[in-house]
Coordinates of C-alpha atoms in Angstrom, one line a residue:
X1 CA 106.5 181.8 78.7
X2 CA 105.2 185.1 80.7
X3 CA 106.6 188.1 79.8
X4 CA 107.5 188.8 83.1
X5 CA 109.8 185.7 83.2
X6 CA 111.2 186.5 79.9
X7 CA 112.3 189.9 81.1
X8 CA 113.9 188.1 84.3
X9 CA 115.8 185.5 82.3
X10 CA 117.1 188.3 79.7
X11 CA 120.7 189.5 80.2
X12 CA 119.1 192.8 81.5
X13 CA 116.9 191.2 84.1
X14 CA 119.9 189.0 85.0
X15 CA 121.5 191.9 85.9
X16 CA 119.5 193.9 87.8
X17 CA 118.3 190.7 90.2
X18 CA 121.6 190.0 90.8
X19 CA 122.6 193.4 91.4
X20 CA 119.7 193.3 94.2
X21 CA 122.2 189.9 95.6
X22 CA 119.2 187.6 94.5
X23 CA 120.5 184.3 93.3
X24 CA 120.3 183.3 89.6
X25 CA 118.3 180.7 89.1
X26 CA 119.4 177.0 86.9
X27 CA 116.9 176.6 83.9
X28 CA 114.3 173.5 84.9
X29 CA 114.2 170.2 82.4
X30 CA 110.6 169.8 82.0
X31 CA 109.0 167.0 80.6
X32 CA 108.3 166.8 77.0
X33 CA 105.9 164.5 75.1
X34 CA 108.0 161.5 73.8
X35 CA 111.3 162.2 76.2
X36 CA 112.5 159.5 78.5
X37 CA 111.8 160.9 82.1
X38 CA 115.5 160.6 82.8
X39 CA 118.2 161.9 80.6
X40 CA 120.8 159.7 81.7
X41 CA 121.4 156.8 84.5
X42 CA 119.9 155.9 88.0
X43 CA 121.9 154.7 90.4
X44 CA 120.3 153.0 93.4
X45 CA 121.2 152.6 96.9
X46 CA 119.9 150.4 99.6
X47 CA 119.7 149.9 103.0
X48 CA 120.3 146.1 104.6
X49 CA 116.8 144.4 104.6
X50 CA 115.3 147.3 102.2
X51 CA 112.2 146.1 100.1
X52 CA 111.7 148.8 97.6
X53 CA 114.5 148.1 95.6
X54 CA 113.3 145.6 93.2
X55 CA 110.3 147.6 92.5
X56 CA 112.2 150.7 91.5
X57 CA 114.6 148.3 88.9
X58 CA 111.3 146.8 87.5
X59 CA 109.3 150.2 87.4
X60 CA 112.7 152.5 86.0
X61 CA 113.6 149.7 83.7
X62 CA 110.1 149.6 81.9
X63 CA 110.2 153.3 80.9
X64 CA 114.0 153.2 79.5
X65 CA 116.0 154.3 82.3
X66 CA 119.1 152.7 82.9
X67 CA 119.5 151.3 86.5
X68 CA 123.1 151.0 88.1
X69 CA 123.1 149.3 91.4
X70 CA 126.9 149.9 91.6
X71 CA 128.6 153.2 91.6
X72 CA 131.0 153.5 89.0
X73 CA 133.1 156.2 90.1
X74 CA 133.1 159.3 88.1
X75 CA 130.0 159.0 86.2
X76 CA 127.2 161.6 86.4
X77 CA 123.7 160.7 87.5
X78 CA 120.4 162.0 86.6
X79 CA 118.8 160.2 89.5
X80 CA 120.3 159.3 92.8
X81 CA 117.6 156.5 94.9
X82 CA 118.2 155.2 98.0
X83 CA 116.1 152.0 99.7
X84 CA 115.8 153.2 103.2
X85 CA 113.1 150.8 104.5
X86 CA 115.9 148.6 105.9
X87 CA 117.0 150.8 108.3
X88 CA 115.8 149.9 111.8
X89 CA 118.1 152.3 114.1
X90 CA 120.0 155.4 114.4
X91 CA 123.3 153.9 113.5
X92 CA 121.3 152.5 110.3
X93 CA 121.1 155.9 109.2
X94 CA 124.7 156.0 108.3
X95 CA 124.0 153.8 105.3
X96 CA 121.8 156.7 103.9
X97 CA 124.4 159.3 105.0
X98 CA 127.3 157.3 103.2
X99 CA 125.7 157.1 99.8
X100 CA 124.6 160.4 99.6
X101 CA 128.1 161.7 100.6
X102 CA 129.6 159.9 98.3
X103 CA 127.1 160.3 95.2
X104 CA 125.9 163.2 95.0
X105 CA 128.6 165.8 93.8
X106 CA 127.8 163.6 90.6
X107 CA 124.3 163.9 90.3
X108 CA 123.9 166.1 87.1
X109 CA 121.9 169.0 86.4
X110 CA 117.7 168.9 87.2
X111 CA 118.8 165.7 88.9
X112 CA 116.8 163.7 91.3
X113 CA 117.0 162.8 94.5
X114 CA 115.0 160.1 96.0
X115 CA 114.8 158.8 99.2
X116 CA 112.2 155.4 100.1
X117 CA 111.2 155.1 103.3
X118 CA 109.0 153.3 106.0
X119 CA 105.7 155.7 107.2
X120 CA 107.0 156.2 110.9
X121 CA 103.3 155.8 112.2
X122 CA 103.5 151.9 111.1
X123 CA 106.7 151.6 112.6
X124 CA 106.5 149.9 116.9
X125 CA 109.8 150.6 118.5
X126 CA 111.0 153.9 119.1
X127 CA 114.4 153.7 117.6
X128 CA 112.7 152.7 114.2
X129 CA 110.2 155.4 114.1
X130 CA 113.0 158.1 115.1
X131 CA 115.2 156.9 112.4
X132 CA 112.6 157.2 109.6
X133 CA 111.3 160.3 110.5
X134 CA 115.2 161.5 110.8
X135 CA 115.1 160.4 107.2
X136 CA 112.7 163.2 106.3
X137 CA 114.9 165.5 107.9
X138 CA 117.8 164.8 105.8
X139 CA 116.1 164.5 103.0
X140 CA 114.4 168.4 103.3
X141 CA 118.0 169.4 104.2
X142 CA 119.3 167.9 100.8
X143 CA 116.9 169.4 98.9
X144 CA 118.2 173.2 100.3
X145 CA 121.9 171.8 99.3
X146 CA 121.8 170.0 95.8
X147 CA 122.2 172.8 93.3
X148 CA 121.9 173.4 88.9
X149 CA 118.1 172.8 88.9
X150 CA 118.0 169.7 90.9
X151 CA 115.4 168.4 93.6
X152 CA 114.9 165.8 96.3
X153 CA 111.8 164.0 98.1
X154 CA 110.9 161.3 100.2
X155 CA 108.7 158.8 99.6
X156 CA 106.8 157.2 102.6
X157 CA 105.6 153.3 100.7
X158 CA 103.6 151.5 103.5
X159 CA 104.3 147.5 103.6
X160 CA 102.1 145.7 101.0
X161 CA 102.1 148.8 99.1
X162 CA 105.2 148.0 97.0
X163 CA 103.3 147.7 94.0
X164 CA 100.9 150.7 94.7
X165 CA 104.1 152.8 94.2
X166 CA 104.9 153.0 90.5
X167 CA 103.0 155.6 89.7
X168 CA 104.8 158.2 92.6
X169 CA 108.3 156.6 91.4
X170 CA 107.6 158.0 87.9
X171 CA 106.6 161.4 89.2
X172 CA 109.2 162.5 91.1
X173 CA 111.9 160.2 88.9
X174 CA 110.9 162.6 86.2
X175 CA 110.8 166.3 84.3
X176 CA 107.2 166.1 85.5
X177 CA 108.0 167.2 89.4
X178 CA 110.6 169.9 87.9
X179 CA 109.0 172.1 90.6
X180 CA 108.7 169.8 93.5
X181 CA 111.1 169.3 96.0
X182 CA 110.9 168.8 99.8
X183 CA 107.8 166.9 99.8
X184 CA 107.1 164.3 101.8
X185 CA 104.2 161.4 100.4
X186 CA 102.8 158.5 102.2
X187 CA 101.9 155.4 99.4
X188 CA 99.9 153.1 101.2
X189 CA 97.4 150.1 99.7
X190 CA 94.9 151.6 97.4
X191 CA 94.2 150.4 93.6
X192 CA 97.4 148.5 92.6
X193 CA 98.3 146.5 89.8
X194 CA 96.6 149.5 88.0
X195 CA 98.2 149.3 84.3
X196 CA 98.0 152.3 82.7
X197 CA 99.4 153.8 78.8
X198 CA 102.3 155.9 80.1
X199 CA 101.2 158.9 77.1
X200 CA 97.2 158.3 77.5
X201 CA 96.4 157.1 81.5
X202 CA 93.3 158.7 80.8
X203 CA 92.2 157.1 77.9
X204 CA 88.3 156.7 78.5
X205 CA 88.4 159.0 81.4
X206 CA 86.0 162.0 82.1
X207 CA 87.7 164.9 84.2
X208 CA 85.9 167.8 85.3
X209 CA 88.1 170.9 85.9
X210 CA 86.4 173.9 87.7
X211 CA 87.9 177.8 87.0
X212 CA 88.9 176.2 83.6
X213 CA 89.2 179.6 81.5
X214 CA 92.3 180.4 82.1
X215 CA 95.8 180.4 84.5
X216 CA 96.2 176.9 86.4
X217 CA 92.9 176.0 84.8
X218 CA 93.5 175.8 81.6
X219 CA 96.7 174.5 82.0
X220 CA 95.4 171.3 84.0
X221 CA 92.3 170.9 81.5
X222 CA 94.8 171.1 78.1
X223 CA 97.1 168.4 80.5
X224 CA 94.6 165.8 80.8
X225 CA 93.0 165.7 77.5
X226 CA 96.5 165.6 76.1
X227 CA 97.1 162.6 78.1
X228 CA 93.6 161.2 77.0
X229 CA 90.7 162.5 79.0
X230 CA 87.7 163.8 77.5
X231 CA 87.6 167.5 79.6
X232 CA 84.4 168.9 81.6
X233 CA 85.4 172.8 81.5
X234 CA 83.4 174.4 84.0
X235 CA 83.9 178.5 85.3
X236 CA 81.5 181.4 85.4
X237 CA 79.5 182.8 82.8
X238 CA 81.8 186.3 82.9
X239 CA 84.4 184.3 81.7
X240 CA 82.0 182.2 78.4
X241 CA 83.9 183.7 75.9
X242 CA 87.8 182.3 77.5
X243 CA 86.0 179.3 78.4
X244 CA 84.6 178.2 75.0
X245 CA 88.3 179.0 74.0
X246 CA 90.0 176.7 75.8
X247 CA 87.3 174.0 76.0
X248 CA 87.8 174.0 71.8
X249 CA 91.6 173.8 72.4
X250 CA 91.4 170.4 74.5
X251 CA 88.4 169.4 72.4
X252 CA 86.5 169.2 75.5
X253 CA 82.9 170.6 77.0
X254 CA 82.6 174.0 78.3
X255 CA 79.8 174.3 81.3
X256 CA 79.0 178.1 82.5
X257 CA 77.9 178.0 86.0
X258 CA 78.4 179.8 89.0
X259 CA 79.5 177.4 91.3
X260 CA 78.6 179.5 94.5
X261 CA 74.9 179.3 93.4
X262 CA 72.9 177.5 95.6
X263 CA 71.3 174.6 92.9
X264 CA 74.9 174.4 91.6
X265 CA 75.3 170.9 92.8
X266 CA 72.6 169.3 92.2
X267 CA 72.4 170.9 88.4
X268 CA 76.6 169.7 88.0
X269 CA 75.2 166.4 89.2
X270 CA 72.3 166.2 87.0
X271 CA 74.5 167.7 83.6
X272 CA 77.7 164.9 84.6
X273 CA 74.9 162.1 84.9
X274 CA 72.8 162.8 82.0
X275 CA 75.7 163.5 79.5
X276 CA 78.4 161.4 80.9
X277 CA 77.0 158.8 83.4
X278 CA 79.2 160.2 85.7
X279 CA 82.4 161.4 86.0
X280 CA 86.3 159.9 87.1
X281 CA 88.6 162.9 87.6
X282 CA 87.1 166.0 89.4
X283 CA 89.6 168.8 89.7
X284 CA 88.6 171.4 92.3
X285 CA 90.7 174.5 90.7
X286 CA 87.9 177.6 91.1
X287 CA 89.1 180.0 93.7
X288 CA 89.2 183.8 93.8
X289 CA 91.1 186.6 95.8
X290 CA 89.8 189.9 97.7
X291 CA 93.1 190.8 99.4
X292 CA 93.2 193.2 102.3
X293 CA 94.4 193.6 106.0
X294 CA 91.9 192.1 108.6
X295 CA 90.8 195.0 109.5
X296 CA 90.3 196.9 106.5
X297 CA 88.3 193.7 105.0
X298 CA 84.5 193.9 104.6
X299 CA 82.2 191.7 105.2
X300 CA 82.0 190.8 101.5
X301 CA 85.3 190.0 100.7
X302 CA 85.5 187.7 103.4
X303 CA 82.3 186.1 102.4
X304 CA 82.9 185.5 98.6
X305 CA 86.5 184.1 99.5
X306 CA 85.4 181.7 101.8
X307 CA 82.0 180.8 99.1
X308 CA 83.9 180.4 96.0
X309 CA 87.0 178.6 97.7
X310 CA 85.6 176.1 100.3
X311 CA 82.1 176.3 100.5
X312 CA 81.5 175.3 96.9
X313 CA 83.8 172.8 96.9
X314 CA 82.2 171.3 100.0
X315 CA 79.0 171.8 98.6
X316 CA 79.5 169.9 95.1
X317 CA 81.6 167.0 96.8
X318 CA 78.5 166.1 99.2
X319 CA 76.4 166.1 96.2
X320 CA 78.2 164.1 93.7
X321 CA 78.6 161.5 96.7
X322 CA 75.1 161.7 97.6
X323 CA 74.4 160.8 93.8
X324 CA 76.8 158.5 93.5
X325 CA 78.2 160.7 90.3
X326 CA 81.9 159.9 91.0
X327 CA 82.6 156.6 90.0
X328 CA 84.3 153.8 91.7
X329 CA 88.1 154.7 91.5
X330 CA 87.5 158.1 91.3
X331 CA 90.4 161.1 91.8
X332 CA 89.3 164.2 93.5
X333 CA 92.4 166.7 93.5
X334 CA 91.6 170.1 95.1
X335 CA 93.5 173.2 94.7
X336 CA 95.4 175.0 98.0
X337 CA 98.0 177.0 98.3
X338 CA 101.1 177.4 100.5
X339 CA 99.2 180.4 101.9
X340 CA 97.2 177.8 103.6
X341 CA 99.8 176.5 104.7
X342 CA 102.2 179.2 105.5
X343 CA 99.3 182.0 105.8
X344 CA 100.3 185.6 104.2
X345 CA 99.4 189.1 105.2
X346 CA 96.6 190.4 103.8
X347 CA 95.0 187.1 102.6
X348 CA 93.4 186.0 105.8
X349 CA 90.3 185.2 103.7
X350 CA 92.1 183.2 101.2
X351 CA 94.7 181.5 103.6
X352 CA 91.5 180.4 105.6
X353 CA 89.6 178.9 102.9
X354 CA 93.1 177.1 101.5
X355 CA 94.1 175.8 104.5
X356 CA 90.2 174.2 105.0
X357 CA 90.6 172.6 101.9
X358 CA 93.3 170.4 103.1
X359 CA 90.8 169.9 106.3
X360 CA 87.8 168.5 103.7
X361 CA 90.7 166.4 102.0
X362 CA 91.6 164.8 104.8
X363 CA 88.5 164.7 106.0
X364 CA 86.9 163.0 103.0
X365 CA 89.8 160.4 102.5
X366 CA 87.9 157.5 104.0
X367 CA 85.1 158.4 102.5
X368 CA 86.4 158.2 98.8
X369 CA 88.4 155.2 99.9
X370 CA 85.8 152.9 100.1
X371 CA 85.2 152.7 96.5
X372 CA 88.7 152.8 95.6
X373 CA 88.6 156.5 95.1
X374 CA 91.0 159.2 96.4
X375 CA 91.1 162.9 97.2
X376 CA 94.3 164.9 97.7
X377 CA 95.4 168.7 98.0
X378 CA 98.1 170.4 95.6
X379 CA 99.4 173.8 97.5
X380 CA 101.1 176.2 94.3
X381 CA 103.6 178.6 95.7
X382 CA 104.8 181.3 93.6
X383 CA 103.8 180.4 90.1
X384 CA 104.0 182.7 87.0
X385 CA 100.8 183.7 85.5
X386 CA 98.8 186.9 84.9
X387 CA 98.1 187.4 88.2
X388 CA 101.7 187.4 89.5
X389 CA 103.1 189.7 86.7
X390 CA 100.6 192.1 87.7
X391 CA 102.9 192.8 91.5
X392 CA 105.4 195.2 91.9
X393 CA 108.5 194.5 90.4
X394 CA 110.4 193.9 94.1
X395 CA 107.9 192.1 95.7
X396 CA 107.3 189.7 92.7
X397 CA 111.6 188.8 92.5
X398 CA 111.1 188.3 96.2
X399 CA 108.1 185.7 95.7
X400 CA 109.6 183.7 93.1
X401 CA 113.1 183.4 94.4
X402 CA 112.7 182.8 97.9
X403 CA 112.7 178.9 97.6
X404 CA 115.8 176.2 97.2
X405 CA 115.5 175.9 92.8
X406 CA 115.1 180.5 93.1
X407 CA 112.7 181.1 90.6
X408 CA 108.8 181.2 90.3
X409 CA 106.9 177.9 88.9
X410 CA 105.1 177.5 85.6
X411 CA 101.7 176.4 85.1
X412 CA 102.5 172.6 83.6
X413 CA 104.6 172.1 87.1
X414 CA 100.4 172.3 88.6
X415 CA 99.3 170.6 85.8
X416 CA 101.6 167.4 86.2
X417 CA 101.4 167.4 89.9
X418 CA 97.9 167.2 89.5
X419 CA 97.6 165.0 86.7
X420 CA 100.0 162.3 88.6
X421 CA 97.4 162.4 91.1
X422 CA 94.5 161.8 89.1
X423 CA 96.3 158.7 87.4
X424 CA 94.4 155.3 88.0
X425 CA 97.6 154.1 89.1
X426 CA 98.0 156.9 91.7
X427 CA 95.5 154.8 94.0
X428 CA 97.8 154.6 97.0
X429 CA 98.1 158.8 97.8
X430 CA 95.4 159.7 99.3
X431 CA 94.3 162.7 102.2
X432 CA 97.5 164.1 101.6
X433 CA 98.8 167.9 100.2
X434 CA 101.8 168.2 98.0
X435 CA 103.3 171.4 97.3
X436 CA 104.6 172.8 94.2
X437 CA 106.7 175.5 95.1
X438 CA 110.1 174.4 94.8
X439 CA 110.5 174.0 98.3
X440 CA 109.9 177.3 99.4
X441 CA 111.1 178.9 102.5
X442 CA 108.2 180.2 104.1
X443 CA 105.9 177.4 106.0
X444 CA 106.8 173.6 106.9

């Protein structure tokens, strides 16, 4: 754990933030290798006519967790999941109102909240569609309320795609989305039926991560060989000797290249052919920073923003397409940030090149589609690493604790968001960005 955090969570730090009025944050259950993803019960809800509910028995019930379809009173709940696919009109949305009223002043500590709806674009009348996208409403508004750790999403699951959403069920009906909260995700058709070792999903699988030395990086690349993947560790040659380091921890490959170099591409094409015969998780984490105001930016630090953090990227997706390089079934997950989303003074160059990386995502989401393949954005908000303990003391209590769980993320919460996105099973999320922020206040 960062020092910085340490310091925060001792009884000193405690006092001092919340002497400032800053609230005190509820410690996080992560997952750990061998834990049940829930540490108690599920109870589920559904609407009349719902269609999900079957599918979250069979998919809960498989991994252990204990699924009540009957409230029984005073009992505390890890997870609270509510069917609301049935609901049709306004007045249906009572049903979803009722059972969270009544439930969740029993949903226990680092709880979940799920809520399973109908995409509104698929929905025809106009009563339907208002009443599923009032569901995401609520559902953002619960995840401000619930309190001690807890979170709450919404899951969009297309019709036909019932099957296609196992692998999202488990994510955020887990320790793995500890940081995650207020998200929407569409699930749509995609590769289903997609059975997968629960420990290993990666078994057999070669990921590439970019900017692998260290930070987020790392993290991911020590993720997914842990889960089975052999590791591509790719990041400049300044940073060889970090780089060899952690590409000996995951037992993986270390590759030095500049990725803003102009025969990058076709050289990361030509290495991932020859040694691997291609490659099935590409994880787009490279990026740099060259804060300043607008004015006060040179041409330089807007260029090498916008090189290392889009351009690139761009640049070595055309070129593994062109060469065919990521294979059928492939998962492209690129790294964004919620300044892309929310923007930030002083980071127009990096807001810029974050916010047109969720652009190429969705942009390239039909492409990778028709071989089975996906591409999606994860947006980190305020996440404790080396960089972050570097800001002034104020401003860096500010960033961490201006969200609903107040407190900054961890590495492993990027890590798991993006390994559930690389999964084989994850073939139904695609052209979508997920934040991992822990529903921060700043931005939609």
């Amino acid at each position: 754990m960062p020092l910085a955090k340490l310091l925060v969570d001792s009884p000193v730090g405690r006092g001092v933030t919340k002497a400032m009025g800053l609230p005190q944050p509820s410690p996080l259950r992560r997952q750990a290798p061998g834990e049940p993803p829930l540490d108690g019960p599920l109870l589920l809800g559904a609407a009349a006519g719902g269609r999900l509910a079957s599918a979250v028995t069979a998919s809960m019930s498989e991994v252990g967790v204990e699924v009540v379809t009957a409230d029984e009173g005073e009992r505390t709940y890890a997870a609270l999941v509510y069917d609301a696919t049935g609901i049709v009109t306004v007045d249906g949305l009572r049903s979803l109102y009722v059972f969270l009223h009544d439930s969740l002043r029993r949903l226990g500590a680092s709880g979940r909240v799920l809520v399973l709806g109908t995409p509104p674009e698929d929905c025809v009348a106009p009563g339907e569609v208002a009443a599923q996208r009032a569901v995401e409403g609520l559902v953002r508004s619960v995840a401000k309320e619930v309190r001690r750790g807890a979170t709450a999403n919404l899951a969009y699951v297309a019709a036909g795609a019932e099957t296609s959403a196992t692998s999202t069920l488990r994510f955020f009906l887990s320790g793995r989305s500890a940081y995650v909260s207020g998200q929407a995700v569409r699930v749509r058709g995609g590769e289903v039926g997609v059975l997968e070792d629960a420990d290993r999903p990666f078994d057999g699988r070669v990921a590439l991560v970019t900017g692998a030395a260290r930070g987020l990086g790392a993290a991911i690349a020590s993720l997914l060989a842990r889960e089975g993947a052999r590791v591509v560790c790719l990041d400049v040659p300044a940073q060889g000797e970090l780089l060899t380091a952690t590409a000996n921890d995951v037992r993986g490959i270390a590759v030095q290249l500049d990725i803003t170099a102009v025969d990058a591409p076709r050289r990361l094409a030509r290495h991932l052919t020859d040694r691997y015969g291609g490659v099935d998780v590409l994880v787009h984490n490279a990026g740099i920073t060259r804060d300043k105001l607008l004015v006060n930016m040179d041409d330089k630090q807007w260029a090498s923003v916008l090189a290392v953090n889009l351009d690139a990227q761009l640049r070595v997706n055309a070129e593994l397409l062109a060469r065919e390089v990521l294979r059928p079934g492939s998962r492209v997950v690129c790294l964004s940030s919620q300044s892309g989303i929310a923007g930030n003074r002083g980071q127009t160059n990096y807001a810029a090149s974050k916010a047109g990386i969720i652009g190429m995502v969705q942009a390239l989401a039909p492409v990778l589609g028709r071989t089975e393949g996906t591409i999606n954005a994860v947006a980190p908000g305020f996440i404790e690493t080396e960089m972050t303990a570097q800001m002034p003391y104020a401003a860096r209590e500010m960033g961490r604790r201006i969200n609903s769980l107040g407190q900054g993320g961890l590495p492993i919460d990027v890590a798991e968001t993006v390994a559930w996105l690389a999964r084989p099973g994850s073939g139904g999320v695609t052209g979508q960005t997920v934040r991992v922020c822990g529903q921060s206040m700043l931005g939609a």
